[in-house]
Amino acid sequence: MSDYMSEESDGEYYYDDDEVMGSDRAEDEDTEESEGEEADYGSMEMSVTALSKPKKKVYEVDYECLATSDIDKSMAKEAELLCSMLGVDISTSYQLLRFMNWNKEKLIDKFMEDPDAVKEKAGIADTPPKFTLPSVAPPPAPAPAPVASSSSSNSRRTTRSSNKTAAPPPPVVDEGWSCPICCCEPEPPTGVMALECNHAFCTDCWQTYLTGKIREEGEHSIRCMESGCNDLVSDTVILGTVPDAPKEGSVVLDDETKDKFKELLVRFFVQCNSALRFCPAPGCDYTVQCAAASTKSSLETTVPTVRCTNGHSFCFGCGEEGDHRPLICTIAKLWLKKCQDDSETANWIKTNTKECPKCHSTIEKNGGCNHMTCKKCKNEFCWVCMGPWSEHGNAWYSCNRYEEKEGVDARDAQSKSRASLERYLHYYNRWANHEQSARLSLDLYAKTEKKMQEMQETSELTWIQVQFAKKAVDEVIKCRMTLKWTYAMGYYLEKSNQKELFEDNQRDLEKAVEALSELLERPIEPETVASLRQQITDKTVYVLKRNEVMLEDTANGFLEGRWAWNTSISPFIE
Amino acid sequence: MSSRATALRRLMTEYKQLTANGAPDNMFTAGPISEDNFFEWEALIMGPKDTPYEGGVFAAKLTFPSDYPLSPFKMKFDPPLFHPNIYKDGNVCISILHAPGDDPTGYELSSERWSPVQSVEKVLLSVVSMLAEPNLESGANIDCCKVYRENRPEFERIVRQQIRDMLGV
């Protein structure tokens, strides 16, 4: 956000600067606009008024960037709230919330109705164990339990019911017990662990199981190993934070696995909360909170482009990296899919080729007469009627008559298919061109850096005075991004007056961007550098304004429902 | 401790239990083909009553991985059996033998799949009930599924014929 603010204030600065500086700028702009439509002036004025307001623009959204620790805090806050409300301990509270996909209201509702049923479904047992293993010894009534077993049971009890003061539960295992999985015979209590359900396994097996579940399957709610047993392994067992736990009889997972588990918890929380989204940039662990774009319907009218603290910008709505303004998520996705599909390749093949009637090889005719000989199967046929050529050399020749009716139909069908292909290619080429230019932005920055150096050496301009060039490159790249997506939008817009206005805006922006790009390519000469600087500065401001106009007008169009699409977008809005 | 040693200990225990207790209703027997190699077992399964498989005795080979019981074993009927959930090469497709995380069919619950607390005995019991009630939702032998669904008498005839061929009568 701070980035944005500084950029904007820069813009304002330039703007004010321009007002003071020179009338030649105004002249320049006039010639630019001379072919423009009146509507453009109208929207320009609008943008001027919008610019003078420090408030957020119509195409921007409010959002906040959160670190993992912030997420941890909000998770803890919710869990603690539930703790006091439902009268459960904190670990149980976390597990109940996860079970209900962090839907607090639903959890409270259900819990008030029937706490035991919810707990049982969630796999949180605080009832006496119902199952007994064949090897589990019956609780020796008054007799002193073997020291080993009692301390083992103590260790597992503390996992969840630390508030329980009831008599010590029956021992988990008997002497001579062996783990049902690996058949080892560990020394109780150090080697044995069981949850509330009393399904005992050796700690080695538990460790392998938990590590696998966390690292390979990415599960955040892990059940008891016994098949069919619903009991959850509590977080405290996994994280090894059992309050005043004796070291024996408990599982010790390595730190990497514990970190992964914590990450899974955070990921799940973010996933459940529609107002949160992870930064999609690899290795970035910031989360963006954006309440304005948390519903599906809001995405039909807004493009919530956000930027995390690390500076990665992405769309909050669809998670697409970069910025696909002004086009809304559903249509942007549609376009990307269309470009990725090779359906257009098929379209080309359909338009430009025919198949050999015999072996069905695809043939493109690039000249010569209509007597075709298939290279593969040596079949000879007529390109026009697709019939065998042998009939063309004798008295039954009928290719001309055949063409009269069928040929006209075929030509019609072909030109239609060609027109839709050409339309797509028109938009695609322009889209791809801007994308390519944006991709070369790193080169452009390097080149500009050099130029700025050169300017400082050959003229009297100071470092601060040559920053205009970098600013101009920033703006060009930003605008190319906008332009790129306007072409995708143009492809899907129904032909109408609104679309013409849209295209006018697009043209003005593109023309200005190209002009600015060209200025940036100009060689630096000591005598003209001052005027070049002037021109570039002016153009940058103009481009910035045109970009605002473009974005604002399209955003308003979405809000007003002004855009008509030539494709049905409803099935894509879930 | 090496996983192979664990696997061996576990297999020996399972073998001991199976021989000591026997299978319920003597529906099957299982054990290593040779005492030298505990990782290759042979199982003999009786065709369940009131099914077309009744009267047949089917041999299957069980192959255990070295990290058993973390990973499930493989089961292959030899000769192959005509059944919707048995591939034409005899391999058995049953959810309890699929490791969690690897789901060839896409709709099995994690809880129905292999876990280290399963055992040869439990799997063979599942296979017996699979013989009685094929699961058409995840067919392994598509042709067989088709016959089973569309022409049950024909399916039963093929199965009976196969059993007769196997027994050589």
XYZ file of C-alpha atoms in Angstrom:
743
model
C 0.000 0.000 0.000
C 2.769 2.384 0.893
C 4.251 1.734 -2.524
C 1.068 2.773 -4.121
C 0.779 5.923 -2.108
C 4.241 7.055 -2.987
C 3.618 6.402 -6.646
C 0.474 8.376 -6.557
C 2.021 11.316 -4.821
C 4.705 11.198 -7.484
C 1.997 11.402 -10.056
C 0.497 14.370 -8.365
C 3.860 15.933 -8.244
C 4.392 15.556 -11.936
C 0.969 16.753 -12.616
C 1.426 19.941 -10.668
C 4.780 20.310 -12.269
C 3.209 20.210 -15.657
C 0.618 22.739 -14.914
C 3.413 25.124 -14.160
C 5.678 23.967 -16.892
C 5.229 25.026 -20.382
C 2.394 25.518 -22.739
C 4.083 23.382 -25.390
C 2.895 20.390 -23.495
C -0.688 21.442 -23.854
C -0.127 21.968 -27.542
C 1.375 18.569 -27.858
C -1.595 17.041 -26.219
C -3.965 18.932 -28.412
C -2.492 17.437 -31.539
C -2.774 14.053 -29.936
C -6.392 14.590 -29.195
C -7.348 16.277 -32.426
C -8.723 13.030 -33.885
C -10.295 12.010 -30.629
C -14.006 11.855 -29.990
C -15.871 14.160 -27.737
C -16.584 11.403 -25.327
C -12.896 11.235 -24.660
C -12.777 14.733 -23.431
C -15.626 13.939 -21.158
C -13.892 11.006 -19.577
C -10.695 12.973 -19.379
C -12.307 15.584 -17.242
C -13.650 12.853 -15.088
C -10.175 11.535 -14.557
C -8.911 14.967 -13.651
C -11.478 15.265 -10.926
C -10.668 11.758 -9.787
C -6.994 12.565 -9.699
C -7.426 15.579 -7.492
C -9.082 13.406 -4.878
C -6.655 11.588 -2.618
C -9.198 8.853 -2.078
C -8.921 5.383 -3.613
C -9.890 5.043 -7.223
C -12.846 3.130 -8.531
C -10.624 0.379 -9.910
C -8.799 -0.176 -6.647
C -9.790 -2.208 -3.608
C -9.019 -1.916 0.078
C -6.833 -4.668 1.374
C -4.337 -5.474 4.028
C -1.255 -7.645 3.904
C -0.756 -10.040 6.801
C 2.273 -12.023 7.908
C 2.003 -15.607 9.131
C 2.269 -14.404 12.708
C -0.809 -12.215 12.178
C -2.719 -15.251 10.946
C -1.554 -17.207 13.981
C -2.894 -14.433 16.157
C -6.280 -14.315 14.526
C -6.512 -18.101 14.730
C -5.663 -17.943 18.420
C -8.196 -15.196 18.946
C -11.013 -17.219 17.446
C -9.971 -20.344 19.299
C -9.798 -18.533 22.645
C -13.178 -16.996 22.098
C -14.640 -20.432 21.481
C -12.772 -21.753 24.493
C -14.609 -19.550 26.918
C -17.886 -19.783 25.066
C -18.084 -23.569 24.844
C -16.122 -24.376 27.945
C -13.519 -26.545 26.261
C -9.747 -26.389 26.421
C -7.749 -24.550 23.795
C -6.536 -27.609 21.902
C -10.083 -28.952 21.618
C -11.271 -25.551 20.510
C -8.768 -25.545 17.631
C -9.798 -29.015 16.599
C -13.505 -28.249 16.709
C -12.979 -25.147 14.591
C -10.958 -27.078 12.046
C -13.600 -29.771 11.954
C -16.205 -27.112 11.103
C -13.912 -25.479 8.522
C -13.502 -22.478 10.821
C -17.170 -21.690 10.558
C -17.657 -20.288 14.048
C -21.400 -19.711 13.851
C -22.131 -23.197 12.613
C -19.934 -24.698 15.291
C -21.640 -22.750 18.073
C -25.055 -23.710 16.755
C -24.278 -27.392 16.545
C -22.386 -27.447 19.782
C -25.207 -25.825 21.711
C -27.566 -28.399 20.272
C -25.573 -31.466 21.166
C -21.997 -31.025 22.371
C -21.289 -34.728 22.655
C -22.375 -35.515 19.123
C -20.189 -32.754 17.710
C -17.236 -33.885 19.749
C -17.692 -37.458 18.705
C -17.972 -36.574 15.035
C -14.893 -34.412 15.277
C -13.076 -37.302 16.881
C -12.553 -35.662 20.237
C -13.190 -38.215 22.910
C -13.335 -37.268 26.514
C -15.525 -40.169 27.371
C -14.015 -43.312 28.841
C -12.465 -45.522 26.203
C -14.936 -47.798 24.532
C -12.506 -50.144 22.879
C -10.094 -52.537 24.409
C -7.346 -54.377 22.698
C -7.184 -58.089 23.259
C -3.885 -57.527 24.956
C -5.157 -54.787 27.214
C -5.234 -55.979 30.753
C -8.456 -55.468 32.701
C -8.003 -52.659 35.174
C -6.709 -54.218 38.338
C -9.300 -52.808 40.668
C -7.627 -51.749 43.886
C -4.287 -53.340 43.243
C -1.400 -50.969 42.654
C -0.980 -50.626 38.916
C 2.463 -51.414 37.567
C 4.554 -48.276 37.782
C 5.405 -48.441 34.131
C 1.843 -48.558 32.842
C 0.487 -45.855 35.053
C 3.064 -43.343 34.002
C 2.483 -44.251 30.385
C -1.206 -43.653 30.728
C -0.411 -40.454 32.476
C 1.511 -39.190 29.505
C -1.303 -39.758 27.081
C -3.983 -38.468 29.390
C -2.333 -35.142 29.749
C -2.696 -34.609 26.039
C -6.258 -33.516 26.246
C -7.849 -33.779 29.601
C -5.427 -32.008 31.811
C -8.361 -30.613 33.728
C -9.520 -34.088 34.606
C -8.956 -35.151 38.141
C -10.580 -38.538 37.810
C -8.899 -41.749 38.878
C -6.028 -42.885 36.660
C -7.367 -44.703 33.622
C -6.606 -48.340 32.980
C -3.117 -49.102 31.762
C -2.635 -49.135 28.036
C -0.727 -52.330 27.683
C 0.224 -55.398 29.511
C 3.672 -56.867 30.009
C 4.751 -58.740 26.924
C 2.669 -56.530 24.674
C 3.837 -56.146 21.093
C 3.034 -53.389 18.665
C 0.363 -54.601 16.207
C 2.133 -52.880 13.335
C 5.803 -53.640 13.591
C 5.501 -56.455 16.165
C 8.301 -55.015 18.241
C 8.120 -55.367 21.996
C 8.986 -51.982 23.388
C 9.615 -51.350 26.994
C 6.440 -49.758 28.365
C 5.925 -46.911 29.010
C 8.615 -45.197 26.964
C 7.878 -47.004 23.740
C 4.095 -47.053 23.786
C 1.478 -44.434 23.125
C -2.290 -44.508 22.797
C -4.919 -41.842 22.380
C -8.117 -41.659 24.380
C -9.413 -44.599 22.377
C -6.730 -46.826 23.909
C -5.405 -48.099 20.610
C -1.809 -48.604 21.569
C 1.083 -48.624 19.118
C 4.790 -48.200 19.590
C 6.101 -44.665 19.373
C 8.284 -45.498 16.363
C 5.217 -46.462 14.372
C 3.359 -43.378 15.547
C 6.268 -41.259 14.480
C 6.420 -42.793 10.995
C 2.669 -42.469 10.640
C 2.437 -38.842 11.756
C 5.447 -37.765 9.720
C 3.979 -39.394 6.626
C 0.558 -37.855 7.135
C 2.015 -34.391 7.618
C 4.825 -34.389 5.085
C 3.372 -36.487 2.303
C -0.368 -36.178 2.575
C -0.533 -32.720 4.093
C -3.246 -33.553 6.574
C -3.994 -31.220 9.443
C -6.517 -33.451 11.211
C -4.981 -36.848 11.764
C -6.966 -39.797 13.052
C -5.871 -42.681 15.218
C -3.948 -45.368 13.333
C -6.481 -48.104 14.085
C -8.712 -48.499 11.053
C -12.196 -47.183 11.622
C -11.198 -45.287 14.744
C -12.280 -41.695 14.596
C -10.130 -40.272 17.371
C -8.058 -37.232 16.476
C -4.411 -36.917 17.355
C -4.309 -33.672 19.271
C -2.083 -30.785 18.201
C -0.241 -30.917 21.480
C 0.899 -34.474 20.770
C 2.149 -33.536 17.322
C 3.869 -30.358 18.376
C 5.219 -31.974 21.524
C 3.721 -29.273 23.689
C 1.962 -31.585 26.108
C 1.829 -29.612 29.322
C 4.354 -30.896 31.849
C 4.623 -34.097 29.876
C 7.054 -36.734 30.913
C 9.447 -37.420 28.090
C 8.643 -41.089 27.923
C 5.772 -42.479 25.950
C 5.405 -39.466 23.736
C 6.172 -38.896 20.093
C 8.988 -36.592 19.134
C 8.715 -35.272 15.595
C 11.538 -33.376 13.974
C 11.305 -29.608 13.725
C 10.812 -29.619 9.988
C 7.690 -31.745 10.333
C 6.383 -29.577 13.139
C 6.908 -26.460 11.023
C 5.153 -28.126 8.155
C 2.263 -28.970 10.453
C 2.001 -25.377 11.641
C 2.061 -24.263 8.039
C -0.745 -26.696 7.239
C -2.831 -25.226 10.049
C -2.326 -21.710 8.737
C -2.995 -22.795 5.154
C -6.220 -24.462 6.153
C -7.369 -21.390 8.061
C -6.654 -19.156 5.076
C -8.353 -21.609 2.753
C -11.496 -21.590 4.879
C -11.671 -17.826 5.022
C -12.841 -16.313 1.765
C -11.500 -12.890 2.740
C -7.953 -14.257 2.869
C -5.628 -15.412 0.129
C -2.010 -16.465 0.040
C 0.427 -14.615 -2.127
C 0.917 -16.972 -5.087
C 4.545 -15.964 -5.608
C 6.839 -18.899 -4.899
C 8.386 -18.798 -1.464
C 6.359 -15.786 -0.341
C 4.426 -16.411 2.865
C 2.355 -13.283 3.108
C -1.406 -13.383 3.145
C -3.669 -10.682 1.835
C -6.950 -9.855 3.486
C -9.503 -8.269 1.219
C -13.070 -8.231 2.476
C -14.327 -6.321 -0.565
C -13.592 -9.235 -2.899
C -14.581 -12.124 -0.681
C -17.780 -13.000 -2.500
C -18.121 -14.492 -5.948
C -20.574 -11.836 -7.034
C -18.216 -9.014 -6.155
C -15.782 -10.418 -8.695
C -18.256 -9.729 -11.464
C -17.744 -6.026 -11.060
C -14.311 -5.574 -9.541
C -10.808 -6.652 -10.329
C -9.159 -6.822 -6.921
C -5.500 -6.366 -7.788
C -3.437 -6.446 -4.607
C 0.222 -6.304 -3.692
C 1.849 -8.131 -0.799
C 4.478 -6.619 1.455
C 7.176 -8.291 -0.638
C 5.871 -6.395 -3.654
C 4.298 -9.305 -5.535
C 1.161 -8.114 -7.185
C -1.604 -10.564 -7.950
C -5.338 -10.777 -8.381
C -7.167 -11.521 -5.153
C -10.090 -12.955 -7.064
C -8.411 -15.674 -9.091
C -4.859 -15.770 -7.729
C -3.408 -14.951 -11.133
C -0.021 -13.314 -10.741
C 0.427 -9.809 -12.084
C -2.419 -7.502 -12.910
C -5.252 -8.336 -15.284
C -7.092 -5.062 -14.950
C -9.346 -3.976 -16.550
C -10.730 -7.422 -17.362
C -12.658 -9.313 -14.656
C -11.418 -12.714 -13.488
C -13.911 -14.963 -15.251
C -13.292 -13.504 -18.668
C -9.561 -13.216 -18.123
C -9.549 -16.909 -17.307
C -11.626 -17.650 -20.373
C -9.152 -15.794 -22.537
C -6.111 -17.479 -21.043
C -7.722 -20.834 -21.563
C -8.534 -20.009 -25.139
C -4.953 -18.968 -25.775
C -3.589 -22.110 -24.177
C -5.903 -24.484 -25.977
C -4.714 -25.625 -29.279
C -8.274 -25.301 -30.474
C -7.050 -22.404 -32.579
C -4.471 -24.624 -34.194
C -7.250 -26.967 -35.121
C -9.141 -23.993 -36.460
C -6.216 -23.107 -38.674
C -5.912 -26.627 -39.934
C -9.585 -26.627 -40.728
C -9.300 -23.397 -42.621
C -6.195 -24.109 -44.620
C -6.015 -27.801 -45.206
C -7.953 -30.749 -46.521
C -7.608 -34.418 -45.880
C -6.632 -37.021 -48.372
C -9.900 -38.903 -49.057
C -8.102 -42.222 -48.830
C -5.507 -42.129 -46.042
C -6.717 -38.974 -44.250
C -3.320 -37.296 -44.140
C -3.627 -33.547 -43.704
C -2.625 -31.690 -46.837
C -1.984 -27.993 -47.340
C -2.054 -26.961 -50.971
C 0.574 -24.347 -51.628
C 0.348 -24.030 -55.408
C 0.058 -26.048 -58.565
C -2.940 -27.530 -60.264
C -5.888 -29.326 -58.744
C -4.601 -32.765 -59.635
C -3.344 -33.886 -56.228
C -1.244 -36.947 -55.559
C -1.024 -37.840 -51.904
C 2.605 -38.196 -50.915
C 1.821 -40.935 -48.467
C -0.610 -43.232 -50.206
C -0.189 -42.054 -53.806
C -3.919 -41.555 -54.094
C -4.774 -39.205 -56.937
C -7.713 -36.883 -56.352
C -9.192 -33.541 -57.350
C -8.596 -30.727 -54.815
C -11.855 -29.086 -55.761
C -14.357 -31.929 -55.587
C -12.229 -34.387 -53.591
C -13.290 -37.095 -55.994
C -10.819 -39.509 -57.605
C -8.805 -37.907 -60.403
C -9.324 -40.853 -62.734
C -12.837 -39.595 -63.395
C -11.541 -36.210 -64.487
C -9.716 -37.443 -67.532
C -12.643 -39.045 -69.322
C -16.176 -38.431 -70.426
C -17.765 -38.478 -66.983
C -15.971 -35.312 -65.952
C -18.385 -33.518 -63.668
C -16.156 -31.434 -61.397
C -17.470 -28.158 -62.813
C -21.083 -29.034 -62.212
C -20.385 -30.380 -58.785
C -18.734 -27.123 -57.841
C -21.711 -25.017 -58.786
C -23.734 -25.863 -55.759
C -21.514 -27.613 -53.225
C -18.520 -25.449 -54.058
C -20.328 -22.248 -53.178
C -21.418 -23.701 -49.863
C -17.923 -24.901 -49.166
C -16.449 -21.510 -49.953
C -18.951 -19.810 -47.693
C -18.182 -22.135 -44.839
C -14.493 -21.645 -45.363
C -14.582 -17.860 -45.406
C -16.708 -17.824 -42.276
C -14.257 -19.993 -40.439
C -11.440 -17.842 -41.708
C -13.090 -14.642 -40.498
C -13.467 -15.867 -36.928
C -9.885 -17.060 -36.982
C -8.658 -13.723 -38.253
C -10.628 -11.908 -35.604
C -9.056 -14.009 -32.898
C -5.591 -13.551 -34.345
C -6.081 -9.800 -34.491
C -6.677 -9.620 -30.748
C -4.229 -12.353 -29.865
C -1.327 -10.799 -31.757
C -1.807 -7.477 -30.013
C -2.234 -9.162 -26.653
C 0.897 -11.238 -27.174
C 2.822 -8.234 -28.418
C 2.202 -6.291 -25.220
C 3.008 -9.329 -23.179
C 6.271 -9.763 -25.034
C 7.135 -6.092 -24.479
C 6.386 -6.395 -20.798
C 8.572 -9.479 -20.664
C 11.430 -7.472 -22.084
C 10.992 -4.936 -19.311
C 14.113 -6.104 -17.502
C 16.161 -5.290 -20.584
C 14.459 -1.966 -20.837
C 15.299 -1.139 -17.252
C 18.939 -2.061 -17.820
C 19.081 0.052 -20.949
C 17.455 2.982 -19.202
C 19.860 2.649 -16.322
C 22.716 3.019 -18.776
C 21.116 6.008 -20.378
C 20.594 7.674 -17.060
C 24.263 7.162 -16.338
C 25.155 8.635 -19.693
C 22.951 11.653 -19.122
C 24.610 12.383 -15.842
C 28.021 12.220 -17.487
C 27.328 14.201 -20.653
C 24.997 16.858 -19.309
C 24.568 18.860 -16.161
C 21.630 16.825 -14.970
C 21.955 15.399 -11.482
C 20.986 11.937 -10.344
C 17.655 13.109 -9.044
C 16.969 14.922 -12.290
C 17.424 11.831 -14.460
C 14.937 9.766 -12.467
C 12.256 10.841 -14.921
C 13.486 8.131 -17.301
C 12.941 5.343 -14.813
C 9.567 6.768 -13.956
C 8.678 6.744 -17.638
C 9.698 3.085 -17.988
C 7.618 2.184 -14.927
C 4.647 3.816 -16.518
C 5.175 2.196 -19.921
C 5.300 -1.244 -18.361
C 2.214 -0.631 -16.291
C 0.293 0.636 -19.274
C 1.375 -2.250 -21.466
C -0.124 -4.557 -18.875
C -3.398 -2.659 -19.057
C -3.298 -2.604 -22.843
C -2.610 -6.295 -23.003
C -5.775 -7.070 -21.102
C -7.862 -4.538 -23.000
C -7.247 -6.674 -26.085
C -8.533 -9.740 -24.317
C -11.517 -7.678 -23.236
C -12.017 -6.339 -26.746
C -12.207 -9.890 -28.075
C -15.153 -10.698 -25.839
C -16.988 -7.365 -26.066
C -20.141 -7.324 -28.150
C -20.018 -4.779 -30.945
C -21.787 -1.659 -29.688
C -21.304 2.041 -29.158
C -19.911 1.270 -25.740
C -17.286 -0.877 -27.362
C -16.359 1.906 -29.731
C -15.794 4.256 -26.828
C -13.754 1.556 -25.184
C -11.680 1.154 -28.306
C -11.131 4.896 -28.528
C -9.775 4.920 -25.012
C -7.646 1.954 -25.891
C -6.313 3.621 -28.999
C -5.417 6.820 -27.167
C -3.600 4.928 -24.499
C -1.766 2.767 -26.990
C -0.751 5.702 -29.137
C 0.564 7.563 -26.123
C 2.440 4.521 -24.846
C 4.048 3.905 -28.219
C 5.063 7.553 -28.446
C 6.601 7.421 -24.990
C 8.420 4.177 -25.800
C 9.842 5.817 -28.872
C 11.023 8.835 -26.909
C 12.796 6.498 -24.528
C 14.689 4.973 -27.442
C 16.023 8.305 -28.662
C 19.785 8.802 -28.490
C 21.092 11.112 -25.800
C 22.727 14.241 -27.160
C 23.995 16.938 -24.822
C 22.274 19.755 -26.681
C 18.814 18.145 -26.847
C 18.742 16.337 -23.540
C 16.864 19.105 -21.759
C 14.042 19.144 -24.263
C 13.963 15.366 -24.378
C 13.562 15.301 -20.649
C 10.750 17.773 -20.946
C 9.016 15.696 -23.603
C 9.365 12.453 -21.741
C 8.128 13.967 -18.504
C 5.113 15.426 -20.242
C 4.367 12.231 -22.063
C 4.677 10.198 -18.902
C 2.042 12.281 -17.220
C -0.183 12.038 -20.230
C 0.199 8.282 -20.425
C -0.510 7.964 -16.736
C -3.685 9.908 -17.199
C -4.797 7.880 -20.194
C -4.233 4.723 -18.186
C -6.388 6.084 -15.391
C -9.093 6.934 -17.871
C -8.980 3.468 -19.335
C -9.105 1.715 -15.972
C -11.688 4.002 -14.495
C -13.989 3.859 -17.452
C -13.889 0.080 -17.636
C -14.344 -0.264 -13.879
C -17.336 2.049 -13.974
C -18.650 0.101 -16.908
C -18.608 -3.064 -14.823
C -20.361 -1.333 -11.936
C -23.005 0.075 -14.246
C -23.377 -3.186 -16.167
C -22.494 -1.359 -19.358
C -20.508 -4.119 -21.046
C -22.202 -6.625 -23.276
C -20.323 -9.843 -23.999
C -20.333 -11.873 -27.162
C -19.939 -15.031 -25.152
C -21.948 -16.421 -22.328
C -20.005 -15.801 -19.154
C -22.639 -16.992 -16.734
C -21.551 -20.625 -16.642
C -18.150 -19.475 -15.499
C -19.534 -17.540 -12.577
C -20.213 -20.147 -9.963
C 16.314 -50.973 12.738
C 15.967 -51.695 9.048
C 12.538 -51.699 7.500
C 13.198 -55.133 6.009
C 13.770 -56.577 9.461
C 10.532 -54.969 10.642
C 8.694 -56.379 7.666
C 10.092 -59.823 8.290
C 9.117 -59.769 11.967
C 5.656 -58.598 11.164
C 5.189 -61.215 8.413
C 6.332 -63.978 10.715
C 3.891 -62.823 13.367
C 1.042 -62.690 10.907
C 1.925 -66.135 9.591
C 2.059 -67.518 13.112
C -1.342 -66.033 13.953
C -2.913 -67.307 10.737
C -1.678 -70.844 11.250
C -2.604 -70.843 14.923
C -6.118 -69.455 14.605
C -7.027 -70.345 11.036
C -9.347 -68.272 8.918
C -12.997 -67.773 9.865
C -15.082 -70.588 8.299
C -11.877 -71.817 6.644
C -12.517 -69.399 3.808
C -8.853 -69.180 2.912
C -5.366 -70.236 3.801
C -2.208 -68.255 3.286
C 1.492 -68.633 3.923
C 4.925 -68.168 2.412
C 5.611 -70.254 -0.669
C 8.962 -71.171 0.840
C 10.285 -70.584 4.337
C 13.399 -69.073 2.717
C 11.490 -66.114 1.413
C 8.847 -64.554 3.628
C 8.093 -61.846 1.076
C 6.286 -64.151 -1.377
C 3.131 -65.798 -0.141
C 0.515 -67.956 -1.696
C -3.127 -67.762 -0.690
C -5.882 -70.244 -1.490
C -9.373 -68.813 -1.408
C -12.612 -70.793 -1.401
C -15.323 -69.445 -3.649
C -18.001 -67.990 -1.340
C -21.291 -69.864 -1.009
C -24.338 -68.792 -3.028
C -22.191 -67.110 -5.662
C -21.084 -68.329 -9.077
C -17.649 -68.814 -7.542
C -18.930 -71.482 -5.153
C -17.009 -74.709 -5.395
C -13.887 -73.126 -6.796
C -10.547 -72.817 -5.062
C -8.503 -69.908 -6.304
C -4.794 -69.491 -5.923
C -3.294 -66.041 -5.568
C 0.231 -64.810 -5.120
C 0.924 -62.141 -2.485
C 4.037 -60.041 -2.970
C 5.210 -57.967 -0.011
C 7.319 -54.836 -0.326
C 10.374 -54.438 1.871
C 8.729 -51.576 3.759
C 5.688 -53.677 4.674
C 3.468 -52.854 6.579
C 3.929 -49.189 5.668
C 3.129 -50.032 2.071
C 0.506 -52.582 1.064
C 1.319 -55.882 -0.622
C 0.232 -56.872 -4.105
C -2.205 -59.644 -4.834
C -2.444 -61.519 -8.119
C -4.707 -64.422 -8.943
C -2.887 -67.142 -10.847
C -4.565 -68.240 -13.067
C -6.507 -64.956 -13.496
C -10.093 -64.888 -12.352
C -13.042 -63.525 -14.328
C -14.348 -60.803 -12.012
C -15.156 -57.091 -12.458
C -12.492 -56.005 -9.945
C -9.694 -58.279 -11.122
C -7.521 -57.155 -14.014
C -7.148 -59.509 -16.940
C -3.633 -60.340 -15.778
C -4.994 -61.459 -12.394
C -4.034 -58.424 -10.299
C -6.645 -57.503 -7.723
C -7.997 -53.954 -7.635
C -9.403 -53.315 -4.193
C -9.319 -50.124 -2.182
C -7.861 -51.749 0.921
C -4.709 -52.538 -1.102
C -4.255 -48.974 -2.336
C -1.845 -46.817 -0.413
C -3.339 -43.545 0.701
C -2.263 -40.733 -1.546
C -2.161 -42.912 -4.639
C -5.689 -43.293 -5.878
C -6.015 -44.824 -9.340
C -9.766 -44.414 -9.419
C -10.167 -41.053 -7.727
C -13.053 -41.673 -5.388
C -11.865 -43.871 -2.591
C -11.927 -42.540 0.911
C -8.631 -42.444 2.706
C -10.207 -44.481 5.472
C -10.994 -47.371 3.099
C -7.438 -47.723 1.953
C -4.348 -49.439 3.163
C -3.018 -48.582 6.549
C -0.379 -50.395 8.562
C -3.011 -51.771 10.938
C -4.515 -53.816 8.111
C -3.253 -57.332 7.706
C -3.208 -60.239 5.293
C -6.191 -61.694 7.100
C -8.289 -58.534 6.810
C -7.390 -58.061 3.171
C -8.264 -61.648 2.286
C -11.589 -61.287 4.073
C -12.246 -58.183 1.989
C -11.340 -60.066 -1.169
C -13.791 -62.828 -0.281
C -16.569 -60.313 0.143
C -15.476 -58.630 -3.066
C -15.942 -61.965 -4.865
C -19.485 -62.115 -3.554
C -20.267 -58.470 -4.247
C -18.297 -56.876 -7.073
C -17.829 -53.118 -6.971
C -18.893 -51.917 -10.400
C -18.010 -48.298 -9.711
C -14.318 -48.958 -10.039
C -14.052 -51.792 -12.461
C -10.702 -53.282 -13.386
C -11.941 -55.630 -16.088
C -14.286 -53.461 -18.127
C -15.495 -56.259 -20.389
C -16.403 -58.292 -17.350
C -18.236 -55.306 -15.816
C -20.259 -55.004 -18.977
C -21.260 -58.654 -19.000
C -22.012 -58.509 -15.283
C -24.277 -55.540 -15.678
C -26.025 -56.459 -18.893
C -26.189 -60.215 -18.935
C -25.909 -61.747 -15.490
C -26.637 -65.378 -16.571
C -23.856 -65.121 -19.146
C -21.485 -63.792 -16.467
C -22.337 -66.685 -14.189
C -21.895 -69.152 -17.022
C -18.415 -67.822 -17.839
C -17.371 -67.971 -14.176
C -18.611 -71.551 -13.772
C -16.952 -72.585 -17.015
C -13.702 -71.064 -15.801
C -13.897 -72.966 -12.523
C -14.531 -76.229 -14.351
C -11.564 -75.553 -16.642
C -9.382 -74.824 -13.638
C -10.372 -78.010 -11.888
C -10.053 -79.960 -15.109
C -13.554 -81.439 -15.038
